[in-house]
Coordinates of N, CA and C in Angstrom, one line a residue:
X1154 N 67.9 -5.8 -24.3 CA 66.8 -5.3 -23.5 C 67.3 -5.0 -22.1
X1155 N 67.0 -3.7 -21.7 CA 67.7 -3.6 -20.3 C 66.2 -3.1 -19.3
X1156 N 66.6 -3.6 -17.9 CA 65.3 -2.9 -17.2 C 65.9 -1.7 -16.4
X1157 N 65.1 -1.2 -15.1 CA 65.4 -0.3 -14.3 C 66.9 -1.0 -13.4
X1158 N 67.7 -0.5 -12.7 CA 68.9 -1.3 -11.9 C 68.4 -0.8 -10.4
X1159 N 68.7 -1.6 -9.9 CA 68.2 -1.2 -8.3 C 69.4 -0.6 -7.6
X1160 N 70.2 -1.0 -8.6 CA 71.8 -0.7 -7.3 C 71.9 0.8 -6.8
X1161 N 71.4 1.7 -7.2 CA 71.6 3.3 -6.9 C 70.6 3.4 -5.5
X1162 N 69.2 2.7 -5.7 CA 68.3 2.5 -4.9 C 68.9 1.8 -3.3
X1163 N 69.4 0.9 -3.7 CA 70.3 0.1 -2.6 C 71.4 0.7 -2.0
X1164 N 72.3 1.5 -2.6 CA 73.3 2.3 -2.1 C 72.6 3.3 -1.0
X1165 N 71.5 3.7 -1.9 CA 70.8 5.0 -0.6 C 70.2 4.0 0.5
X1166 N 69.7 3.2 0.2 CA 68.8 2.6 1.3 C 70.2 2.4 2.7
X1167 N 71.0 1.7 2.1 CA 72.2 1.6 3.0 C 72.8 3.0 3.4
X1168 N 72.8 4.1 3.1 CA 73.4 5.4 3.6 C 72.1 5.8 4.7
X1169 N 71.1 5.4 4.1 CA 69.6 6.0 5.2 C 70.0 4.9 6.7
X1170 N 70.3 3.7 6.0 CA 70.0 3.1 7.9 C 71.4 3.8 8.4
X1171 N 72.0 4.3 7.7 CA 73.5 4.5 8.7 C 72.6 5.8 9.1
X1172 N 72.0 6.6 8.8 CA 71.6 7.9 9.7 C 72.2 8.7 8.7
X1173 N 72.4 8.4 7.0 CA 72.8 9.5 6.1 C 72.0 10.2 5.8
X1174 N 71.8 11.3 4.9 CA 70.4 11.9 4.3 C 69.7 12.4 4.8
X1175 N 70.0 13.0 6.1 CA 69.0 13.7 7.1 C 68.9 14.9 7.3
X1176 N 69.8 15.4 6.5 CA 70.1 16.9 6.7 C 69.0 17.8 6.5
X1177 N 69.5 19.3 6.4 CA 67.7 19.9 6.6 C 67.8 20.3 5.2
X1178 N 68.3 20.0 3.5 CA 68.5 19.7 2.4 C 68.0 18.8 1.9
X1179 N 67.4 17.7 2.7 CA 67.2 16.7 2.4 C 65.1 16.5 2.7
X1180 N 65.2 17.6 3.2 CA 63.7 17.4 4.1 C 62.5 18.0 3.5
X1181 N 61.9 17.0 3.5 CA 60.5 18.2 2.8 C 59.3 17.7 3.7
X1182 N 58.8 18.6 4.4 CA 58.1 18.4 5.4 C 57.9 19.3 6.3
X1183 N 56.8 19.3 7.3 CA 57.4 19.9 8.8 C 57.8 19.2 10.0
X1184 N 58.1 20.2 11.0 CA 58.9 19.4 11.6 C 58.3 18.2 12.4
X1185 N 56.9 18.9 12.3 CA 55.7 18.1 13.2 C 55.5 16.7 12.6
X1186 N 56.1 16.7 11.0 CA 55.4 15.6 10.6 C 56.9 14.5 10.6
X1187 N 57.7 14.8 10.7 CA 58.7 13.8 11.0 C 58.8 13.4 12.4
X1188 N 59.0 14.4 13.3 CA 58.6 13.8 14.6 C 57.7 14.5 15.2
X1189 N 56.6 13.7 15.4 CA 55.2 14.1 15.3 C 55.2 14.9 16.8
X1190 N 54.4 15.9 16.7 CA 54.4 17.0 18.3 C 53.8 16.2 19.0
X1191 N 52.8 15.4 19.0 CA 52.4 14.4 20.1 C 53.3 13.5 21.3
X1192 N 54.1 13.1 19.7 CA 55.2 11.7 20.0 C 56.3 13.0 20.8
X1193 N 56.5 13.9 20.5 CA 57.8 14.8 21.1 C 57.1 15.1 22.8
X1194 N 55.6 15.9 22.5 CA 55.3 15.5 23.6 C 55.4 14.7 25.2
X1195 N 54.5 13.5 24.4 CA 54.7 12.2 25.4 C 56.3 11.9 25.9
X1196 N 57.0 12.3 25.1 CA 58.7 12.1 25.5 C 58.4 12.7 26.5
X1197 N 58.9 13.8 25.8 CA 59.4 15.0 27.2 C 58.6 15.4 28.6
X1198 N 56.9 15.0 28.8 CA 56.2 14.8 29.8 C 56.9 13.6 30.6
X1199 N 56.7 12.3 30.2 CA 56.9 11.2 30.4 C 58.5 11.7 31.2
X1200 N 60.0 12.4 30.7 CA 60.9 12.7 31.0 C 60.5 13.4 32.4
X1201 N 59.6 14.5 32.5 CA 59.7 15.1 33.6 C 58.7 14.5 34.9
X1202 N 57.8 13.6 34.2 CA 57.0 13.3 35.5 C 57.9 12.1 36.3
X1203 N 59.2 11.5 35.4 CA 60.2 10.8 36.0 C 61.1 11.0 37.2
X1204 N 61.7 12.5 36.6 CA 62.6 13.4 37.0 C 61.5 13.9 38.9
X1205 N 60.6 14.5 38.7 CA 59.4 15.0 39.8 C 59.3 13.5 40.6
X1206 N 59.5 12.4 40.2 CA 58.9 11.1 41.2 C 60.2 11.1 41.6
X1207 N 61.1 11.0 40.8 CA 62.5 10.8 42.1 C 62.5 11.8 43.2
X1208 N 62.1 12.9 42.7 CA 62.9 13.5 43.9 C 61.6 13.5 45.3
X1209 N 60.4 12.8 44.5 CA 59.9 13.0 45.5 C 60.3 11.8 46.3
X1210 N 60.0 10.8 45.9 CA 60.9 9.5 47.1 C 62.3 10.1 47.6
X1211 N 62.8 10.6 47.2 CA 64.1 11.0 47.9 C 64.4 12.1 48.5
X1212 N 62.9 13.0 49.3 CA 62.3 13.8 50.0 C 63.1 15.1 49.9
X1213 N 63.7 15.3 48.3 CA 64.0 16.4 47.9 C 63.6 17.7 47.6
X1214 N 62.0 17.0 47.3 CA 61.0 18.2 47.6 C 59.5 18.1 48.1
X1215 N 59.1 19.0 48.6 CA 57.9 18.8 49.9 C 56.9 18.4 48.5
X1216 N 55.7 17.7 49.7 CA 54.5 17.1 48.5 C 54.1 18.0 48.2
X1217 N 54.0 19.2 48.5 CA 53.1 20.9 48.3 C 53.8 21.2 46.9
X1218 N 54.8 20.9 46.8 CA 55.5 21.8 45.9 C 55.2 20.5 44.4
X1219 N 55.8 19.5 45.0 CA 55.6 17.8 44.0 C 54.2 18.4 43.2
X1220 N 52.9 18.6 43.6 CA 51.9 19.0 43.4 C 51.9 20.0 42.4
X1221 N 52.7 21.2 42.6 CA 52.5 22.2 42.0 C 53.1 22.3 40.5
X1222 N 54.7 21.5 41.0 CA 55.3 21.0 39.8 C 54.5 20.6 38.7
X1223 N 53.8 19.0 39.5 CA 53.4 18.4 38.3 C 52.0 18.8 37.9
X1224 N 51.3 19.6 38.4 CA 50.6 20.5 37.2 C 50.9 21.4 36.4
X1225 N 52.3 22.2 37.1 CA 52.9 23.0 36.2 C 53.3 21.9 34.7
X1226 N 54.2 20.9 34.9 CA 54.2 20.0 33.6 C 53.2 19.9 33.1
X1227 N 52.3 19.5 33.6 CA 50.9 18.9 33.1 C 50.5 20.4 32.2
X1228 N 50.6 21.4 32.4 CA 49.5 22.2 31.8 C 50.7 22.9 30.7
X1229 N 52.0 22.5 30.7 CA 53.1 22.8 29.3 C 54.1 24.0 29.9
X1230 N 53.9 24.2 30.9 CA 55.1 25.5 31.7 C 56.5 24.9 31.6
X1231 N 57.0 23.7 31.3 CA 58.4 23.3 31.3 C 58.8 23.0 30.1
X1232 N 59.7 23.3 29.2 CA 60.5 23.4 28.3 C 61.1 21.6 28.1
X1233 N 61.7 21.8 29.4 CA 62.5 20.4 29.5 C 62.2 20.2 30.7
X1234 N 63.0 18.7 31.4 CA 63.8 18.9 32.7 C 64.8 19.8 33.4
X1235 N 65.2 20.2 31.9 CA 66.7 21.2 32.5 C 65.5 22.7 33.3
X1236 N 64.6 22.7 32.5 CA 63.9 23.8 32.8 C 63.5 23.6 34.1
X1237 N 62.7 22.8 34.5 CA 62.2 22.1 35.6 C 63.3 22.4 36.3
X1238 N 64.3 21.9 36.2 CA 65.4 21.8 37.8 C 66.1 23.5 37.9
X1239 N 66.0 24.2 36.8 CA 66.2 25.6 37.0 C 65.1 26.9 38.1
X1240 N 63.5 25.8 37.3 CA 62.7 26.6 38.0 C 62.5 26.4 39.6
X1241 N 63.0 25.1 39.9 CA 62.6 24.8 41.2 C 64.3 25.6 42.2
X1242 N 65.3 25.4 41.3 CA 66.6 26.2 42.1 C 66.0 27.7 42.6
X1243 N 65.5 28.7 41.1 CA 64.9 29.8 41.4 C 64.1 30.1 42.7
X1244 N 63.3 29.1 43.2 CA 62.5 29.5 43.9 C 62.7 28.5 44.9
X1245 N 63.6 28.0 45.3 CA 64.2 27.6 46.5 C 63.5 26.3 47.0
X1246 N 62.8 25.3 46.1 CA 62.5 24.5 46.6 C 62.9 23.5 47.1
X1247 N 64.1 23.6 46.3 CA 64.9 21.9 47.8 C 65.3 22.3 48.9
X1248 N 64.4 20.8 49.4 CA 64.8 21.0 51.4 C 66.2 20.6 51.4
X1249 N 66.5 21.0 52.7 CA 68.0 20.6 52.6 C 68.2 19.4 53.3

């Protein structure tokens, strides 16, 4: 009498915590639902309203602008940070 073996089950489980199996072969889903657009969200806001507080203590840029930035985040105009520190070079916002 033989049952099911787990050992094939166990080998994958051990290639998944190493970060195996991830490929986009491997995926059935969207992208939203593995990492959820909310959770991607809250990162990358959270990243930039970080990046906007330093420089405002470190009087890198005037409060007028701090302001404008962070509604600009707030309402989804920034990509990234990288975006952010490109759009403020373009338009000349750091004091010297």
């Amino acid at each position: 009498k033989s049952g099911v073996s787990g050992g094939r089950s166990r080998k994958t489980a051990g290639q998944k915590s190493k970060g195996r199996r991830q490929g986009h072969g491997s995926r059935s889903g969207k992208a939203g639902s593995r990492l959820g657009r909310k959770e991607s969200w809250i990162a990358r806001i959270r990243a930039q309203r970080e990046f906007l507080k330093g420089l405002r203590e470190r009087k890198t840029i005037s409060d007028a602008d701090y302001k404008t930035l962070y509604r600009k985040s707030g309402g989804g105009f920034f990509r990234s940070v990288r975006h952010m520190k490109l759009f403020i070079g373009e338009h000349r916002m750091v004091k010297k």
